[in-house]
PDB file of C-alpha atoms in Angstrom:
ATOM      1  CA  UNK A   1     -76.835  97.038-172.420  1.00  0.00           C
ATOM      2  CA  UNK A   2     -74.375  99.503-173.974  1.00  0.00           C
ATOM      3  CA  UNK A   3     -76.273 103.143-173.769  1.00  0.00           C
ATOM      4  CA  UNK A   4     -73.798 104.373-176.893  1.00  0.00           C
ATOM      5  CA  UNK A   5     -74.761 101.695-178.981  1.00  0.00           C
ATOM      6  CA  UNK A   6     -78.494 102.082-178.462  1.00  0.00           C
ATOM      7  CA  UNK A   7     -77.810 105.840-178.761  1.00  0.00           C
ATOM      8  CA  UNK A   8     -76.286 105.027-181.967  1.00  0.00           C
ATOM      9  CA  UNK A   9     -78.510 102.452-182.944  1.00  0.00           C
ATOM     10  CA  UNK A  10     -81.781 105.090-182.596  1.00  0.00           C
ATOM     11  CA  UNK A  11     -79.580 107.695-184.570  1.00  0.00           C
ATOM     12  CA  UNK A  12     -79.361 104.924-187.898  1.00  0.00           C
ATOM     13  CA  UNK A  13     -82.817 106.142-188.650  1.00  0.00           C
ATOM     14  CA  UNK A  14     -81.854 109.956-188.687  1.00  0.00           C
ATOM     15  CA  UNK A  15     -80.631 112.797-186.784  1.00  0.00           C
ATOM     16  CA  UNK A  16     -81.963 113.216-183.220  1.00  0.00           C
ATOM     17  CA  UNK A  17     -81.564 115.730-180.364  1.00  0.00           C
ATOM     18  CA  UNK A  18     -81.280 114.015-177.009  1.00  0.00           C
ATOM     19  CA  UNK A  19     -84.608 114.963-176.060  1.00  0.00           C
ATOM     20  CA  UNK A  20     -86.363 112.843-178.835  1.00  0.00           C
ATOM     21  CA  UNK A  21     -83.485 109.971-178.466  1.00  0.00           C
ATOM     22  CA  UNK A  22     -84.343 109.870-174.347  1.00  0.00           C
ATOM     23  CA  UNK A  23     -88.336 108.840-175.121  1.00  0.00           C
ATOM     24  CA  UNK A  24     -87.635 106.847-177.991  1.00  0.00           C
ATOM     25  CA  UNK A  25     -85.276 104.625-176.017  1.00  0.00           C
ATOM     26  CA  UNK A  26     -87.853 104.526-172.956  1.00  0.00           C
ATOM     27  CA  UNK A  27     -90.417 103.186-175.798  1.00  0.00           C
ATOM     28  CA  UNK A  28     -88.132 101.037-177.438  1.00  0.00           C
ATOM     29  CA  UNK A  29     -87.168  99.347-174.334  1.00  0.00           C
ATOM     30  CA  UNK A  30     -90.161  99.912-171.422  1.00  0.00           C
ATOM     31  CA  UNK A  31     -88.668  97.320-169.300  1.00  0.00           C
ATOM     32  CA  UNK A  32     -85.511  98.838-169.275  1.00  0.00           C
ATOM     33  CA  UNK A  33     -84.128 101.688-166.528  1.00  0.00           C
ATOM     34  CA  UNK A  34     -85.140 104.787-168.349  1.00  0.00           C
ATOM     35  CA  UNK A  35     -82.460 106.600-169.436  1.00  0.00           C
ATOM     36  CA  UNK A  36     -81.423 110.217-167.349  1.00  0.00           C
ATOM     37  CA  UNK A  37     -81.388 113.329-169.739  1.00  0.00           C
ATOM     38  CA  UNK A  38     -77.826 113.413-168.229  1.00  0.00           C
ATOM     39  CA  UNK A  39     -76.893 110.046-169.468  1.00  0.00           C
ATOM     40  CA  UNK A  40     -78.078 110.991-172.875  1.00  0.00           C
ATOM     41  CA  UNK A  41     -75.926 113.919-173.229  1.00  0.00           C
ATOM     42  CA  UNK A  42     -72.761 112.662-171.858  1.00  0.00           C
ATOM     43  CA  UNK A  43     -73.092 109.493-174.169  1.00  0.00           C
ATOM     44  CA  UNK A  44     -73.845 111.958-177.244  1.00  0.00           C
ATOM     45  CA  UNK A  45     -70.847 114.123-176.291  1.00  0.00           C
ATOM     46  CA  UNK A  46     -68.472 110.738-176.161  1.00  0.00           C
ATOM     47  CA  UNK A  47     -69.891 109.824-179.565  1.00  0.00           C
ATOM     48  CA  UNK A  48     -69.150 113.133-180.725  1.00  0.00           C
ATOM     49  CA  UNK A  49     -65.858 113.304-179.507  1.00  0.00           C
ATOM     50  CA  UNK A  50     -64.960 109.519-180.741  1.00  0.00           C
ATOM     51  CA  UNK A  51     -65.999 110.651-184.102  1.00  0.00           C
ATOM     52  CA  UNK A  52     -69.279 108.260-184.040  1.00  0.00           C
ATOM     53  CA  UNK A  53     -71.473 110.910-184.343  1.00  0.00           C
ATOM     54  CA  UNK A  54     -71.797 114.910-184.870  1.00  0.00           C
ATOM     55  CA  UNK A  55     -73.893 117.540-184.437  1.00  0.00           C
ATOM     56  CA  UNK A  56     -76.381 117.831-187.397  1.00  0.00           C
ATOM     57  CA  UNK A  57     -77.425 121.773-186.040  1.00  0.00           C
ATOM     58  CA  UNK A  58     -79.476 123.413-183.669  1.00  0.00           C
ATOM     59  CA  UNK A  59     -82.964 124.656-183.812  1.00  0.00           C
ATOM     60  CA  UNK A  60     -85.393 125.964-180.885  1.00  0.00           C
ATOM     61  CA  UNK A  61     -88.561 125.755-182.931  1.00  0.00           C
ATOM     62  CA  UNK A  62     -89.760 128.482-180.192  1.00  0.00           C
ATOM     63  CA  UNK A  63     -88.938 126.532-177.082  1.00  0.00           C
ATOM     64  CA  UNK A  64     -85.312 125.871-175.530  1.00  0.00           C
ATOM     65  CA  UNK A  65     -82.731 125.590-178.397  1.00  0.00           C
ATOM     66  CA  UNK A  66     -81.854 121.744-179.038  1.00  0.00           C
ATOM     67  CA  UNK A  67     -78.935 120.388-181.058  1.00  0.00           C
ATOM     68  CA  UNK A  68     -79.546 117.692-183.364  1.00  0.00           C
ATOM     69  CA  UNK A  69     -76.858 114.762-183.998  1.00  0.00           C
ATOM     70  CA  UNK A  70     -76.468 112.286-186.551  1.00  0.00           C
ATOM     71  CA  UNK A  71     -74.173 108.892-186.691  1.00  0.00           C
ATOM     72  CA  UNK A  72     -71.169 109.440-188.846  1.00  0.00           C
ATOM     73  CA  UNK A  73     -69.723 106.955-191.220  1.00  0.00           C
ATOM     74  CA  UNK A  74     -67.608 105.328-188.458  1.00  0.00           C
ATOM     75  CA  UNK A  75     -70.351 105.276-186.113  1.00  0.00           C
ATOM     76  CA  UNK A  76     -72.355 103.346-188.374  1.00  0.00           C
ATOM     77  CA  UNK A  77     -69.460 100.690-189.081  1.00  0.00           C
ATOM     78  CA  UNK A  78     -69.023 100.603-185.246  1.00  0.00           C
ATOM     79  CA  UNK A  79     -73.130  99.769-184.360  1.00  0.00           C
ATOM     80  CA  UNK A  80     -72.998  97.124-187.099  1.00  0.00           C
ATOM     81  CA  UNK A  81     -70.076  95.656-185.337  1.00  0.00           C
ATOM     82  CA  UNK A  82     -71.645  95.552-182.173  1.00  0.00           C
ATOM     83  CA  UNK A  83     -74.575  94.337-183.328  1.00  0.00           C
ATOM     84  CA  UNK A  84     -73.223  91.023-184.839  1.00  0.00           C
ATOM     85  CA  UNK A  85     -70.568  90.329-181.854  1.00  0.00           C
ATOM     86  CA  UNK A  86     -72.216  86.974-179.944  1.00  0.00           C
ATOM     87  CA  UNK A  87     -73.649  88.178-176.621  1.00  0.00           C
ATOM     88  CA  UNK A  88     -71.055  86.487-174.379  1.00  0.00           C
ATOM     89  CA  UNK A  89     -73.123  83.922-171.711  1.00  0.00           C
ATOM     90  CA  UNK A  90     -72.164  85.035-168.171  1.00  0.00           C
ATOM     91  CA  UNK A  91     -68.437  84.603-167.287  1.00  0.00           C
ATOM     92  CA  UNK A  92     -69.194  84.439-163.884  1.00  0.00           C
ATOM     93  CA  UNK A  93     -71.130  81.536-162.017  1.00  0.00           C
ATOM     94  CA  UNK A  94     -71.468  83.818-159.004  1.00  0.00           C
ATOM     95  CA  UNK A  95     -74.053  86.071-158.461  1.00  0.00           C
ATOM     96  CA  UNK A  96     -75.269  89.042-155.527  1.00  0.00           C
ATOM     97  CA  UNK A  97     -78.008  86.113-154.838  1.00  0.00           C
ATOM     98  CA  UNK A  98     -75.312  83.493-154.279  1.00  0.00           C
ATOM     99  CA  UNK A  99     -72.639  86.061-152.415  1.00  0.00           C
ATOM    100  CA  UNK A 100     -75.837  86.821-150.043  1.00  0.00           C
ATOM    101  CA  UNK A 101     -76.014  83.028-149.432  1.00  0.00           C
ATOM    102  CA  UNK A 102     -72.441  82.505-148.242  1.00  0.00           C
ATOM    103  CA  UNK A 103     -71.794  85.940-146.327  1.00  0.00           C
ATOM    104  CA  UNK A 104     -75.074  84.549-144.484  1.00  0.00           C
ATOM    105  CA  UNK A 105     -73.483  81.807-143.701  1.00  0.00           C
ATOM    106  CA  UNK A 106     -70.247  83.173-143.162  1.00  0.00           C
ATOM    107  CA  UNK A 107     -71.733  85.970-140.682  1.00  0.00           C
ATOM    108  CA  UNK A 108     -73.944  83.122-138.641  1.00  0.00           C
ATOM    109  CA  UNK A 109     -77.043  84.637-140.326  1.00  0.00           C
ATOM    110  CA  UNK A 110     -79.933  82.537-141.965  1.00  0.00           C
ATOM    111  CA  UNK A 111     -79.535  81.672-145.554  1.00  0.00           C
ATOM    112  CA  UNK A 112     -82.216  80.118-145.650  1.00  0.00           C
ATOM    113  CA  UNK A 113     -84.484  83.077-144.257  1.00  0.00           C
ATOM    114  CA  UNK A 114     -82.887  85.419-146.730  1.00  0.00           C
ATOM    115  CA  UNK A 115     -83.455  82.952-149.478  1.00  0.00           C
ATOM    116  CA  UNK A 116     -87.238  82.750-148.626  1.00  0.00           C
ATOM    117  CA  UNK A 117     -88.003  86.196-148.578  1.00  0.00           C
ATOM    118  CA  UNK A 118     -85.765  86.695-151.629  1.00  0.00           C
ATOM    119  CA  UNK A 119     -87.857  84.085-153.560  1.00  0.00           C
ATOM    120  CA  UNK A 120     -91.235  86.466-152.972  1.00  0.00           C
ATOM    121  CA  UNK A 121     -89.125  89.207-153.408  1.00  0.00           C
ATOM    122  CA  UNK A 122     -88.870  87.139-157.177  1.00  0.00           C
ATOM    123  CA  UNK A 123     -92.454  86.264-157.194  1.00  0.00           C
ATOM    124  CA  UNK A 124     -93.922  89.405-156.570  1.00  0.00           C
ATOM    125  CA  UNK A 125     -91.573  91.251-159.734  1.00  0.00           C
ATOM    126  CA  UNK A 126     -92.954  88.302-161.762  1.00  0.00           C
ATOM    127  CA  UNK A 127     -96.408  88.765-161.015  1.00  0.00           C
ATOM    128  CA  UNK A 128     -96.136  92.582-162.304  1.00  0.00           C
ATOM    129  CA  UNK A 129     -94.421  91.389-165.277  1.00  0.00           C
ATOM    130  CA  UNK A 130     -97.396  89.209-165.795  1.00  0.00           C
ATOM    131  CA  UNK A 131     -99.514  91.831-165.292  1.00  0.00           C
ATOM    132  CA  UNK A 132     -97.774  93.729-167.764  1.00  0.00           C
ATOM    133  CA  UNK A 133     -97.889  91.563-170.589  1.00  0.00           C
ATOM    134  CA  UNK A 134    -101.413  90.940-170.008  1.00  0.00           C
ATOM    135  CA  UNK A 135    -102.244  94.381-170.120  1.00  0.00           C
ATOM    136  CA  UNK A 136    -104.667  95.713-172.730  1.00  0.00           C
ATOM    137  CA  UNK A 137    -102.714  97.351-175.422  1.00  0.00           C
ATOM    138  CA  UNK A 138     -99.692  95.909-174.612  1.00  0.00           C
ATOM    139  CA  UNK A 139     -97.561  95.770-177.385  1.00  0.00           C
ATOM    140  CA  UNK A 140     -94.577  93.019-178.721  1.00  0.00           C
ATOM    141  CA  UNK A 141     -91.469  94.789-177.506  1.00  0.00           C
ATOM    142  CA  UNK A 142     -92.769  95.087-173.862  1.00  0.00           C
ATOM    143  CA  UNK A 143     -94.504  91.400-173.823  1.00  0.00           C
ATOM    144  CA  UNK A 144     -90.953  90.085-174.940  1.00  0.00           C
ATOM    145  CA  UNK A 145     -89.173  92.357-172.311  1.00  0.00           C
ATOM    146  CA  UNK A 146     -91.346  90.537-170.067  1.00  0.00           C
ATOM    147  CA  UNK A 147     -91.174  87.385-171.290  1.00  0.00           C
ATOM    148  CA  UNK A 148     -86.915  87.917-171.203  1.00  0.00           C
ATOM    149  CA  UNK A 149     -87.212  89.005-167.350  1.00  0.00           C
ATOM    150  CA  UNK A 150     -89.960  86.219-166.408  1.00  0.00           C
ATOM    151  CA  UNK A 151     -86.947  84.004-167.898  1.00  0.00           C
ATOM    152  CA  UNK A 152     -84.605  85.237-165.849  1.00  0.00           C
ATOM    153  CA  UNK A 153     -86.669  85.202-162.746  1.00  0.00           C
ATOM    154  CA  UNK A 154     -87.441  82.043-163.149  1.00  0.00           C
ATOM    155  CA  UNK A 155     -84.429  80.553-163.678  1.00  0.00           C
ATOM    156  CA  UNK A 156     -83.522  82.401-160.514  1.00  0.00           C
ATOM    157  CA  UNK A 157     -86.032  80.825-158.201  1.00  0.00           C
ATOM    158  CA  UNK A 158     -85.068  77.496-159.814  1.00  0.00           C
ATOM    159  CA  UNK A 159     -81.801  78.001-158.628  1.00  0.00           C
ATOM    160  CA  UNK A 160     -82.796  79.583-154.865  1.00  0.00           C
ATOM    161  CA  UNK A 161     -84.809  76.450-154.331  1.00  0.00           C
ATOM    162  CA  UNK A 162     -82.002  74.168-155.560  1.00  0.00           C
ATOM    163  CA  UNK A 163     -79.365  75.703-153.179  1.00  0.00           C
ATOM    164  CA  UNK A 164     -81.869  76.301-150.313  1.00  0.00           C
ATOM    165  CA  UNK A 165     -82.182  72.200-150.236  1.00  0.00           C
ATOM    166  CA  UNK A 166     -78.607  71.938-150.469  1.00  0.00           C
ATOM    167  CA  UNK A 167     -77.610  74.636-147.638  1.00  0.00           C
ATOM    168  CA  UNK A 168     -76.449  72.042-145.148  1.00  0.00           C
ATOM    169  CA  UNK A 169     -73.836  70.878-147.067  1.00  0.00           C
ATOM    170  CA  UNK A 170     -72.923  74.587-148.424  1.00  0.00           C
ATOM    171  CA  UNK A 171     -72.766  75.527-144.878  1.00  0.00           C
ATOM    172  CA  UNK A 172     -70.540  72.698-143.693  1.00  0.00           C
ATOM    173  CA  UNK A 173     -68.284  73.529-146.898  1.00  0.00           C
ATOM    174  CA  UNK A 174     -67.849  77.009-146.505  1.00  0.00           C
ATOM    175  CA  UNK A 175     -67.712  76.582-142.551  1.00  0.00           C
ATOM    176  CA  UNK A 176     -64.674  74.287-143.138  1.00  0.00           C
ATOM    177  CA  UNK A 177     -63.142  76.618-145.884  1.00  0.00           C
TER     178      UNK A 177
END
């Protein structure tokens, strides 16, 4: 997920200070890694000085002063840009779980321990995302955050069983490699 372009994306509806732009992103997206005040500010200074966005003013409304920024014209162009790009499927076949497999193998380890306890590892995150959706209240965004992870996980665990039945012949392969 591209921090600037969310950044950006929150400032379409108006000027922000990075205070206000921090919660709304943690309620926009509540199963994504909150973001760090820090990581707010240094994105909002590279939009600044990429000519994205600019400061709008400052104001302290009798607490610490805050600067408000806005999304320029350019920034604007560049969010709708990023927004309509295709979301590229992964490049990569290989993943940590899968590099975990074979340095198991490769270091005389058990793969097939490490896949087990990964797999509950899975299960258990997927239970709290149940759990989450479920919850009283909840609203759409965070049941379709869920519902995108559960996805993921699941497609994981499909794929941990799959290679955990096949981890004789991965181990002969990558034994004779």
């Amino acid at each position: 997920m591209s921090t600037r372009h969310i950044l950006l994306g929150l400032l379409a509806s108006g000027p922000s200070h990075g205070y206000d732009l921090k919660r709304r992103h943690d309620e926009r997206f509540p199963q994504a890694r909150p973001l760090a005040y820090g990581q707010v500010y240094t994105t909002l200074q590279r939009l600044v000085r990429d000519g994205l966005a600019e400061v709008d003013g400052t104001d302290s409304d009798g607490g610490p002063e805050r600067t408000t920024y806005r999304a320029t014209e350019e920034g604007t162009h560049e969010l709708a840009r990023w927004a309509g790009e295709i979301a590229p499927p992964a490049p990569f076949v290989a993943n940590e779980i899968f590099a975990k497999v074979v340095v198991a193998i490769l270091s005389g380890d058990d793969p097939a321990g490490y896949l087990s306890v990964q797999r509950a590892a899975h299960m258990e995150r997927m239970r709290e995302l149940t759990a989450v959706k479920a919850a009283q209240g909840a609203d759409l965004a965070t049941v379709l955050s869920a519902d995108y992870a559960l996805n993921h996980l699941d497609a994981d665990l499909r794929w941990m069983n799959t290679t955990a039945a096949r981890l004789t012949i991965l181990t002969a392969e990558v034994d004779a490699a």
